XYZ file of C-alpha atoms in Angstrom:
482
model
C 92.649 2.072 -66.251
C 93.511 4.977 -63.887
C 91.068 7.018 -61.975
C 90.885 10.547 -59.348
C 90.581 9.245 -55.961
C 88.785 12.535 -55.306
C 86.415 12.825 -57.939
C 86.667 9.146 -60.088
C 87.031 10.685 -63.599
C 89.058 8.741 -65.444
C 92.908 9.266 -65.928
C 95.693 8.852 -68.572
C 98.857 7.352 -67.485
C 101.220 10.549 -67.868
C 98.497 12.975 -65.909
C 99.733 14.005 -62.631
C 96.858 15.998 -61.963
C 93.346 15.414 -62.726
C 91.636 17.570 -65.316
C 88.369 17.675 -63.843
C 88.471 18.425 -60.446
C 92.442 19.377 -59.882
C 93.389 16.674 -57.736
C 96.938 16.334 -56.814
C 97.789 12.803 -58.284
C 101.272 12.220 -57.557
C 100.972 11.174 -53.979
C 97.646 9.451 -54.209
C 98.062 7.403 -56.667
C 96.997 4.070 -56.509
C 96.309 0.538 -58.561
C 93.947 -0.850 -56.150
C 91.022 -0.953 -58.222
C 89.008 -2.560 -55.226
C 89.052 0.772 -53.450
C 88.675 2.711 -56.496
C 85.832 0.328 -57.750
C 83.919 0.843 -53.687
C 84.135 4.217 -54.914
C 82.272 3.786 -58.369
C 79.851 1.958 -56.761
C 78.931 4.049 -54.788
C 78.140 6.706 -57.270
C 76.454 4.633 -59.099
C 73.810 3.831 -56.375
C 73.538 7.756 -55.774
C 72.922 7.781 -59.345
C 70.476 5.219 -59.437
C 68.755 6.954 -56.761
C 68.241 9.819 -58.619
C 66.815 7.956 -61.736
C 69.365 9.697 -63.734
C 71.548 7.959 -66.387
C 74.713 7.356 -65.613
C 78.084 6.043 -67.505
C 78.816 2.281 -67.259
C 82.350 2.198 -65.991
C 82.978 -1.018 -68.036
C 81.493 -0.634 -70.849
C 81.181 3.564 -71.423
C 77.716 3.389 -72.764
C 75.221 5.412 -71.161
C 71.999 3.546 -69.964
C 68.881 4.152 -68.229
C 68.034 3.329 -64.697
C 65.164 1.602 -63.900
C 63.442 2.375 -60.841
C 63.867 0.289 -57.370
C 61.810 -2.715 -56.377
C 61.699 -0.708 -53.031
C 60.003 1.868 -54.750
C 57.443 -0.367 -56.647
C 55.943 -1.921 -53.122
C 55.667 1.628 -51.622
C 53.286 2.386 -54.672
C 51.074 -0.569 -53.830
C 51.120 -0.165 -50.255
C 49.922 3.842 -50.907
C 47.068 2.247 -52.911
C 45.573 -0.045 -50.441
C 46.046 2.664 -48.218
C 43.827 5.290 -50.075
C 41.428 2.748 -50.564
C 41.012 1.956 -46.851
C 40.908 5.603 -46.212
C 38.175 6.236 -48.813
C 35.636 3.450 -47.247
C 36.628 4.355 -43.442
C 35.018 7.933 -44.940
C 32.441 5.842 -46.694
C 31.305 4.140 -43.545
C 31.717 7.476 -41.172
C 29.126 9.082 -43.170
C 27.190 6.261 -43.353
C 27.126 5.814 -39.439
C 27.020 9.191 -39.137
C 23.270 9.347 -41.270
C 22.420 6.056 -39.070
C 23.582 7.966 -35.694
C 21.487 10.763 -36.772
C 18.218 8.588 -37.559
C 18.238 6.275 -34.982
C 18.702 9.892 -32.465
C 15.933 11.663 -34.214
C 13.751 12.253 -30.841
C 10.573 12.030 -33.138
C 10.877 8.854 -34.069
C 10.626 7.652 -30.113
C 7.592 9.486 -29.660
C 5.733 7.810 -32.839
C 7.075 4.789 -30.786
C 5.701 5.431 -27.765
C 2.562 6.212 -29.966
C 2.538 2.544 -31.255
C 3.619 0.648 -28.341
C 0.272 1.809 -26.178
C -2.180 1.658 -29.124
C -0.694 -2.544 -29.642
C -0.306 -2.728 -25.768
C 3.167 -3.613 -26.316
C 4.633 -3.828 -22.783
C 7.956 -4.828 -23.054
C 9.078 -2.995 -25.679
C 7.459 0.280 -24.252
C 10.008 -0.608 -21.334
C 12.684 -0.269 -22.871
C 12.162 3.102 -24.219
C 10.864 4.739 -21.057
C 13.047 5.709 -18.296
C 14.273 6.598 -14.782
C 16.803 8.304 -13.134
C 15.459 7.404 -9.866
C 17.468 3.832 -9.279
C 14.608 2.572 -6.268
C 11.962 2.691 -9.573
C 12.101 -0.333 -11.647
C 10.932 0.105 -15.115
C 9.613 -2.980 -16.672
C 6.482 -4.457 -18.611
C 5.411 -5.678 -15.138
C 5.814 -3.084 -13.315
C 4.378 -0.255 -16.305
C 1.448 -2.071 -16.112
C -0.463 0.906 -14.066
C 0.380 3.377 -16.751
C -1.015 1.164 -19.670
C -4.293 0.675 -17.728
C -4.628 4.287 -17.112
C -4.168 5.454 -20.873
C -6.231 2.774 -21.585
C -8.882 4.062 -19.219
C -8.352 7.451 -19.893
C -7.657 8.095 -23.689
C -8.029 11.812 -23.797
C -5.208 11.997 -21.189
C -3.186 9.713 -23.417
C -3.800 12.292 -26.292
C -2.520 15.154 -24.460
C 0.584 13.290 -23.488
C 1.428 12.571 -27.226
C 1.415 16.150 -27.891
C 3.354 17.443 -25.171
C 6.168 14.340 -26.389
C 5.714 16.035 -29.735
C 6.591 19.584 -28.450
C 9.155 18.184 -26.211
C 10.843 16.623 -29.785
C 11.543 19.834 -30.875
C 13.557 21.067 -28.007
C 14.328 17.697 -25.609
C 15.278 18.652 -22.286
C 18.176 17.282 -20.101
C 17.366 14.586 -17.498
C 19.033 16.678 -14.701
C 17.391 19.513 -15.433
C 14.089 17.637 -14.372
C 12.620 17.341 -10.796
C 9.447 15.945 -9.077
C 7.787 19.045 -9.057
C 8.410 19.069 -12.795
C 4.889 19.597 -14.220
C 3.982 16.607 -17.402
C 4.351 12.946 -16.105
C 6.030 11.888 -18.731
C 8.418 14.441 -20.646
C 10.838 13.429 -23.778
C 14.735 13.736 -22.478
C 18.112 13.062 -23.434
C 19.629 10.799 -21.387
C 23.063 10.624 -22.633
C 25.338 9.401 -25.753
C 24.664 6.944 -28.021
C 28.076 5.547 -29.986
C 29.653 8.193 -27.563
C 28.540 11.047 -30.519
C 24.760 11.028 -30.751
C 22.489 11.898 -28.153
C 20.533 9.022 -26.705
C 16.846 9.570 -26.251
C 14.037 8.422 -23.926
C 11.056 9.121 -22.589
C 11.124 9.953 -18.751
C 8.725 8.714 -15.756
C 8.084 11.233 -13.239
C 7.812 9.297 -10.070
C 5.006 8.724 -7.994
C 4.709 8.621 -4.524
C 1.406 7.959 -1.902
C 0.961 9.470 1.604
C -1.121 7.980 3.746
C -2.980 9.044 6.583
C -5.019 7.071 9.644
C -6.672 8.203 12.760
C -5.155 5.128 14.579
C -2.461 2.566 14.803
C -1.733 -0.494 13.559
C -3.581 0.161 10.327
C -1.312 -2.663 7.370
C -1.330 -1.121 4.056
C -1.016 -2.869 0.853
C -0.785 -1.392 -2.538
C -2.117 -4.112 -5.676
C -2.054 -6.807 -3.297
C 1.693 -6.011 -2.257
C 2.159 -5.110 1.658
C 4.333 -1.704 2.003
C 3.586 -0.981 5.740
C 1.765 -0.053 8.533
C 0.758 3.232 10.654
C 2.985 3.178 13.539
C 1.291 5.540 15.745
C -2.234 7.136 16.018
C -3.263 10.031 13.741
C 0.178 9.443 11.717
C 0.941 9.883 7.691
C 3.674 8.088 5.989
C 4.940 8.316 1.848
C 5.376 5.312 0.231
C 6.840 5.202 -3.192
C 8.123 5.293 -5.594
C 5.832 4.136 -8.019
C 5.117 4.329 -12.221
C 2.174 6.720 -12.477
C -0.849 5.100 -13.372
C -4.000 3.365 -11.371
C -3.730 1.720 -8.425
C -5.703 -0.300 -5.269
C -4.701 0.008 -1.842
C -6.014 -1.673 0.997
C -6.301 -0.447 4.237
C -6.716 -3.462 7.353
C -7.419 -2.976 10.920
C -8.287 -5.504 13.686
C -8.522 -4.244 17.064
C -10.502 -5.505 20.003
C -13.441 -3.887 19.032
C -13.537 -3.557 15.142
C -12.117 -5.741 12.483
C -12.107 -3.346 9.189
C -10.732 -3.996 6.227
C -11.396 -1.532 3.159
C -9.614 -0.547 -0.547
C -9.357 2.437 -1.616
C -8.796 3.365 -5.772
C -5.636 5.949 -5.770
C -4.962 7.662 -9.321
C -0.948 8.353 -8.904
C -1.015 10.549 -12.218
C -3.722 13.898 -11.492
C -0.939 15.425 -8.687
C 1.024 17.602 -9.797
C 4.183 17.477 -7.363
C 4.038 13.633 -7.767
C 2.841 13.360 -4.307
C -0.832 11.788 -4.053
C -2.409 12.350 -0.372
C -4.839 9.128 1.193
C -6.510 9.393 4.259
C -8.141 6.044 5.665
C -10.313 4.661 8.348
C -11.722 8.449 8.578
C -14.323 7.571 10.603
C -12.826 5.464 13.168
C -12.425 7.339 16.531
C -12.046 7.342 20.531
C -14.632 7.321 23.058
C -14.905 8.992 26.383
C -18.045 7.027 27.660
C -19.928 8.212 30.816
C -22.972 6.237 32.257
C -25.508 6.749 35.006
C -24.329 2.903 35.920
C -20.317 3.131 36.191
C -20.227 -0.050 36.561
C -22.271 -1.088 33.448
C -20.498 -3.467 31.122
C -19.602 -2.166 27.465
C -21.287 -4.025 24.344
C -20.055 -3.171 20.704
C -22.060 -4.578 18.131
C -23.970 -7.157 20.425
C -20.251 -8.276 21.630
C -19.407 -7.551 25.572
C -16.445 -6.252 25.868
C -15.545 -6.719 29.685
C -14.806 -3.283 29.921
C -16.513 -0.983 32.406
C -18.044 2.360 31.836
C -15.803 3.317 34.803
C -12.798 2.421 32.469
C -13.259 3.596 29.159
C -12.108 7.015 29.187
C -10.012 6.459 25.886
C -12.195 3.380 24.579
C -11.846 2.047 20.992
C -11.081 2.672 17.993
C -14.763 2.146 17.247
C -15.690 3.036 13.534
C -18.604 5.152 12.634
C -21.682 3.017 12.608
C -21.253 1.025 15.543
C -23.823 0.090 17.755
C -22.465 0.678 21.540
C -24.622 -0.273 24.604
C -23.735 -1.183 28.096
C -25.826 -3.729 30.642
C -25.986 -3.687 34.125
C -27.729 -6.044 36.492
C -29.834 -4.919 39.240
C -32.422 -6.482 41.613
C -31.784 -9.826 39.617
C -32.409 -7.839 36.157
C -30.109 -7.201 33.669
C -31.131 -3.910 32.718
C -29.620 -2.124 29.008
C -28.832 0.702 28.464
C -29.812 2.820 25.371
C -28.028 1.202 22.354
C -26.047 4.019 20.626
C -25.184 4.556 17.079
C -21.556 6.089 16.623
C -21.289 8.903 13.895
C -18.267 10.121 12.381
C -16.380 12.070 14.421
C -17.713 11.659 17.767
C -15.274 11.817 20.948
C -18.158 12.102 23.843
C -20.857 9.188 24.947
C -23.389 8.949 27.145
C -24.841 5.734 27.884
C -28.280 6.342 29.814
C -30.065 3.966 31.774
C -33.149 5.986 32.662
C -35.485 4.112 30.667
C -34.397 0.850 31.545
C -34.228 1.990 35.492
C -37.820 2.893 34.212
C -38.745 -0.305 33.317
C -37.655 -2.349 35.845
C -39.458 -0.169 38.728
C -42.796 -0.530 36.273
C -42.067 -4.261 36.384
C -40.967 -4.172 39.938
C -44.114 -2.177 40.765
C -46.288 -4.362 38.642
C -44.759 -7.273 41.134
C -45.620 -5.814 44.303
C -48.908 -5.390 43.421
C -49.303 -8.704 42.313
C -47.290 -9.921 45.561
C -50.073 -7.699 47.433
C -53.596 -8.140 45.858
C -52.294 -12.159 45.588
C -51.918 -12.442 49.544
C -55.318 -9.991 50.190
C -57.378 -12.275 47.717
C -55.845 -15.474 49.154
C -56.968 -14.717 52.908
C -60.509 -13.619 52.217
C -60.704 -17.202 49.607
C -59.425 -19.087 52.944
C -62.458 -16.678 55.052
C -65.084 -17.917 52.948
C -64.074 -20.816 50.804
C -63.991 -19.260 47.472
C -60.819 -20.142 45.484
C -62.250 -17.700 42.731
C -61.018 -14.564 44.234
C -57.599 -15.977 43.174
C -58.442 -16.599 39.948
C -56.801 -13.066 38.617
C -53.534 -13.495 40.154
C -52.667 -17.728 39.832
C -52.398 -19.089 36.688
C -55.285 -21.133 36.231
C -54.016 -25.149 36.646
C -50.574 -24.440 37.186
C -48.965 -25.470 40.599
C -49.837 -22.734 42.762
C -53.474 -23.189 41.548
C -53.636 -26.251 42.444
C -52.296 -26.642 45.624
C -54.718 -23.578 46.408
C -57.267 -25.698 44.976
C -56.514 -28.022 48.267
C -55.440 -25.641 51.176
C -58.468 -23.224 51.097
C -61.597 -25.729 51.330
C -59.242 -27.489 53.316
C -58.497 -24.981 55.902
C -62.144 -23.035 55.718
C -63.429 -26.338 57.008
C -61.420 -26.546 59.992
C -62.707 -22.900 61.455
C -59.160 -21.328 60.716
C -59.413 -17.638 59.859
C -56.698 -15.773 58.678
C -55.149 -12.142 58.555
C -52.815 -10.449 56.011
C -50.494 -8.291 58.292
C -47.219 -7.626 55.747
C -45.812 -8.604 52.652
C -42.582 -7.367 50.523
C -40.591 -8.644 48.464
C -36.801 -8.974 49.451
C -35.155 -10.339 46.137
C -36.315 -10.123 42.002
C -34.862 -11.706 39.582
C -36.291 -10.936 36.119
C -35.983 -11.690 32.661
C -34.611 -9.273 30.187
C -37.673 -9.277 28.174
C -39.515 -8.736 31.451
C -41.578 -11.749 30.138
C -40.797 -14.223 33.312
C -38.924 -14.289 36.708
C -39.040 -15.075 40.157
C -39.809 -13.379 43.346
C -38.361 -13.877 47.459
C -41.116 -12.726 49.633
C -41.289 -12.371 53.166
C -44.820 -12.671 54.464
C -46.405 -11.939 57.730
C -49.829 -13.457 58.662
C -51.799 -13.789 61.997
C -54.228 -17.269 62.167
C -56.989 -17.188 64.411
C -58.291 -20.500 65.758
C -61.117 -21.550 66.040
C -60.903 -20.943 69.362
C -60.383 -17.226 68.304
C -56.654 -17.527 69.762
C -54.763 -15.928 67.732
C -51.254 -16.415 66.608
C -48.617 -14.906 64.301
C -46.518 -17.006 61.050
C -43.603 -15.158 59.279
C -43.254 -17.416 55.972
C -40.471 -16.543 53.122
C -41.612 -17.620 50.203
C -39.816 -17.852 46.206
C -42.784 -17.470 43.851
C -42.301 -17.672 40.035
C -44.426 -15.261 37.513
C -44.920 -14.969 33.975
C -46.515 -12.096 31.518
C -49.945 -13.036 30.056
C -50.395 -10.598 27.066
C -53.900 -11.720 26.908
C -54.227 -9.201 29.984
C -51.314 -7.560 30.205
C -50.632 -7.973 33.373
C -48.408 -10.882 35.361
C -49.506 -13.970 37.368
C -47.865 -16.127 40.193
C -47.337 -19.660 38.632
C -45.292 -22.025 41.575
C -44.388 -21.371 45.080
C -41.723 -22.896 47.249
C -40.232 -22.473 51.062
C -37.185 -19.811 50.437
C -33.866 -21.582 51.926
């Protein structure tokens, strides 16, 4: 069997052209069936391509072609395909309704709600936020804020509402700023899933600036130290802080005044986050002046070994102090006026008038005990009568007694004598002006009983004492002066 090279129709032996296409047969002719058979094949696989019937070269019956097993695994592979497609839209719409729930800004307000009324710290925490990276939000440290709400439940009410309104239109976090009025104000704070927006309730931070009149004051805020005034009359901010309730306490020890004093701070009422302290108001400076510049200072019964002469910037003294100075004259330590400092005082004035007063009363009081003693003496030596003394000597102390001897003593032997001066060169005098001692210098003349006369300078140190029976003083001992 013959067939067109061109076209592979089949041809009779005596054809010399084929009669389907017109191929020129007579040089092309050929018996090798392998070629023409590559040929057929070929066809045939363009037929079976086409899922058209087609001739069987062998056998001339016409038979259908059934399709590819190529064909039959694309079919499968589309299926699992479509299936994968339809739950990766199943599961997009599910996330999508998720996405959209767990975003509804509503539903973190009714949290926020919950979390406060069951004091549920840490999980408050996680839904309140910052962008300010030096303020760490955690159930420790939110702690402030719970108290407060808890304290303060109709501020806790109005917060809930402004969250509410907030839910409705959330704002951006970087749209916020300190001076951003509500404490707290519902934000979004970013992507959730990279599609839904994320969000959280935001913490306006607080900050405290404090104020002190002098240096050195340590401040510590809920029993944590933060710092310290570095100069007088200076104000630092400390912060920042979660809004709520807190303590701070001031400390100051000085030489004069140890103080150490808390002070409740709400960080929520200001309204540009910035809460203003002042401490130790009424601790100031002195100027002190005196009548006695050389007076020593006492604060609080406490000397302070610093002159009046030297204290033109003395303290800090707080308000409430007692301030007096002492000075010792004669042998007395006389004291000044005690003072009581008041707030805001810069000027003092420490007197000693009264106790210059005093002393000369005492001092006067002395001389004329001194006097009427050495007057009363001579005339009890004149005529034997140790009675006259009686006002002046302590009755049986030593003086007395060794009067008691030396008059009747004396009188007996014909000895007059004759007061011609005394004084009194040296006191030295209790502060309670109850006791003392006096240095006299006394001048008598003794006449003999001859009636020569002659003159005796003694020195004498005489101790006295205050009898409030009769308000007045009397001589108790007496002894040569060195």
């Amino acid at each position: 069997m013959k067939f067109c090279t061109k076209c592979g129709n089949e041809i009779t032996d005596e054809k010399l052209f084929c009669t389907y296409c017109g191929n020129d047969l007579r040089n092309e002719y050929t018996n090798d069936t392998e070629s023409v058979n590559r040929n057929v094949s070929l066809n045939k696989t363009i037929s079976l391509n086409k899922t058209e019937p087609v001739k069987d070269l062998d056998s001339n019956i016409i038979t259908p072609v059934e399709e590819s097993t190529s064909n039959i695994k694309m079919s499968k592979k589309s299926k699992i395909i479509m299936v994968l497609f339809a739950v990766l839209i199943i599961a997009f719409i599910v996330i999508i309704k998720v996405g959209n729930s767990l975003s509804d800004p509503s539903k973190v307000v009714t949290r926020f709600e919950k979390d406060v009324a069951s004091n549920n710290a840490s999980d408050l925490a996680t839904i309140l936020y910052s962008d300010d990276t030096r303020l760490k939000v955690d159930s420790k440290s939110i702690a402030p804020l719970l108290s407060y709400f808890k304290s303060t439940p109709t501020y806790f009410n109005e917060v809930v509402e402004d969250l509410k309104n907030d839910a409705i239109s959330p704002k951006n976090i970087k749209s916020l700023s300190i001076t951003s009025g509500n404490t707290l104000t519902l934000v979004n704070v970013g992507k959730r899933f990279l599609i839904f927006p994320k969000y959280k309730i935001n913490i306006k931070p607080s900050y405290v600036k404090i104020t002190s009149t002098v240096k050195d004051v340590t401040y510590s805020i809920n029993n944590t130290k933060i710092g310290k005034s570095d100069t007088d009359n200076s104000a630092k901010e400390f912060g920042p802080y979660i809004p709520g309730n807190y303590s701070i306490l001031a400390n100051y020890k000085g030489d004069y005044v140890t103080l150490s004093k808390p002070y409740p701070v709400d960080l929520i009422s200001s309204n540009n986050g910035i809460t203003e302290l002042s401490v130790f108001d009424d601790m100031s400076y002195l100027n002190i002046s005196s009548d006695k510049a050389n007076a020593e200072i006492y604060v609080d019964g406490k000397g302070t070994n610093v002159k009046v002469s030297e204290a033109n910037h003395f303290g800090p003294i707080k308000s409430s102090s007692k301030i007096y100075a002492t000075y010792i004259e004669n042998g007395r330590t006389l004291k000044s006026e005690e003072y009581t400092v008041a707030t805001g005082d810069t000027e003092l004035y420490l007197s000693f008038e009264n106790a210059t007063n005093d002393l000369a009363d005492v001092q006067t009081q002395l001389k004329d005990l001194l006097s009427n003693y050495a007057t009363y003496f001579v005339m009890a030596v004149n005529t034997n009568s140790i009675s006259l003394i009686d006002p002046y000597v302590t009755y049986g102390s030593s003086l007395y007694k060794a009067q008691q001897s030396y008059i009747p003593t004396t009188y007996a032997t014909g000895i007059k004598e004759e007061i011609i001066s005394t004084y009194i060169t040296k006191y030295n005098i209790s502060d309670d002006n109850k006791s003392g001692s006096i240095t006299t210098s006394e001048v008598y003349n003794i006449i003999a009983k001859d009636g020569t006369p002659s003159t005796k300078t003694s020195r004498f140190v005489y101790t006295f004492k205050y009898i409030d029976s009769t308000s007045s003083y009397q001589l108790i001992t007496i002894n040569k002066a060195q």
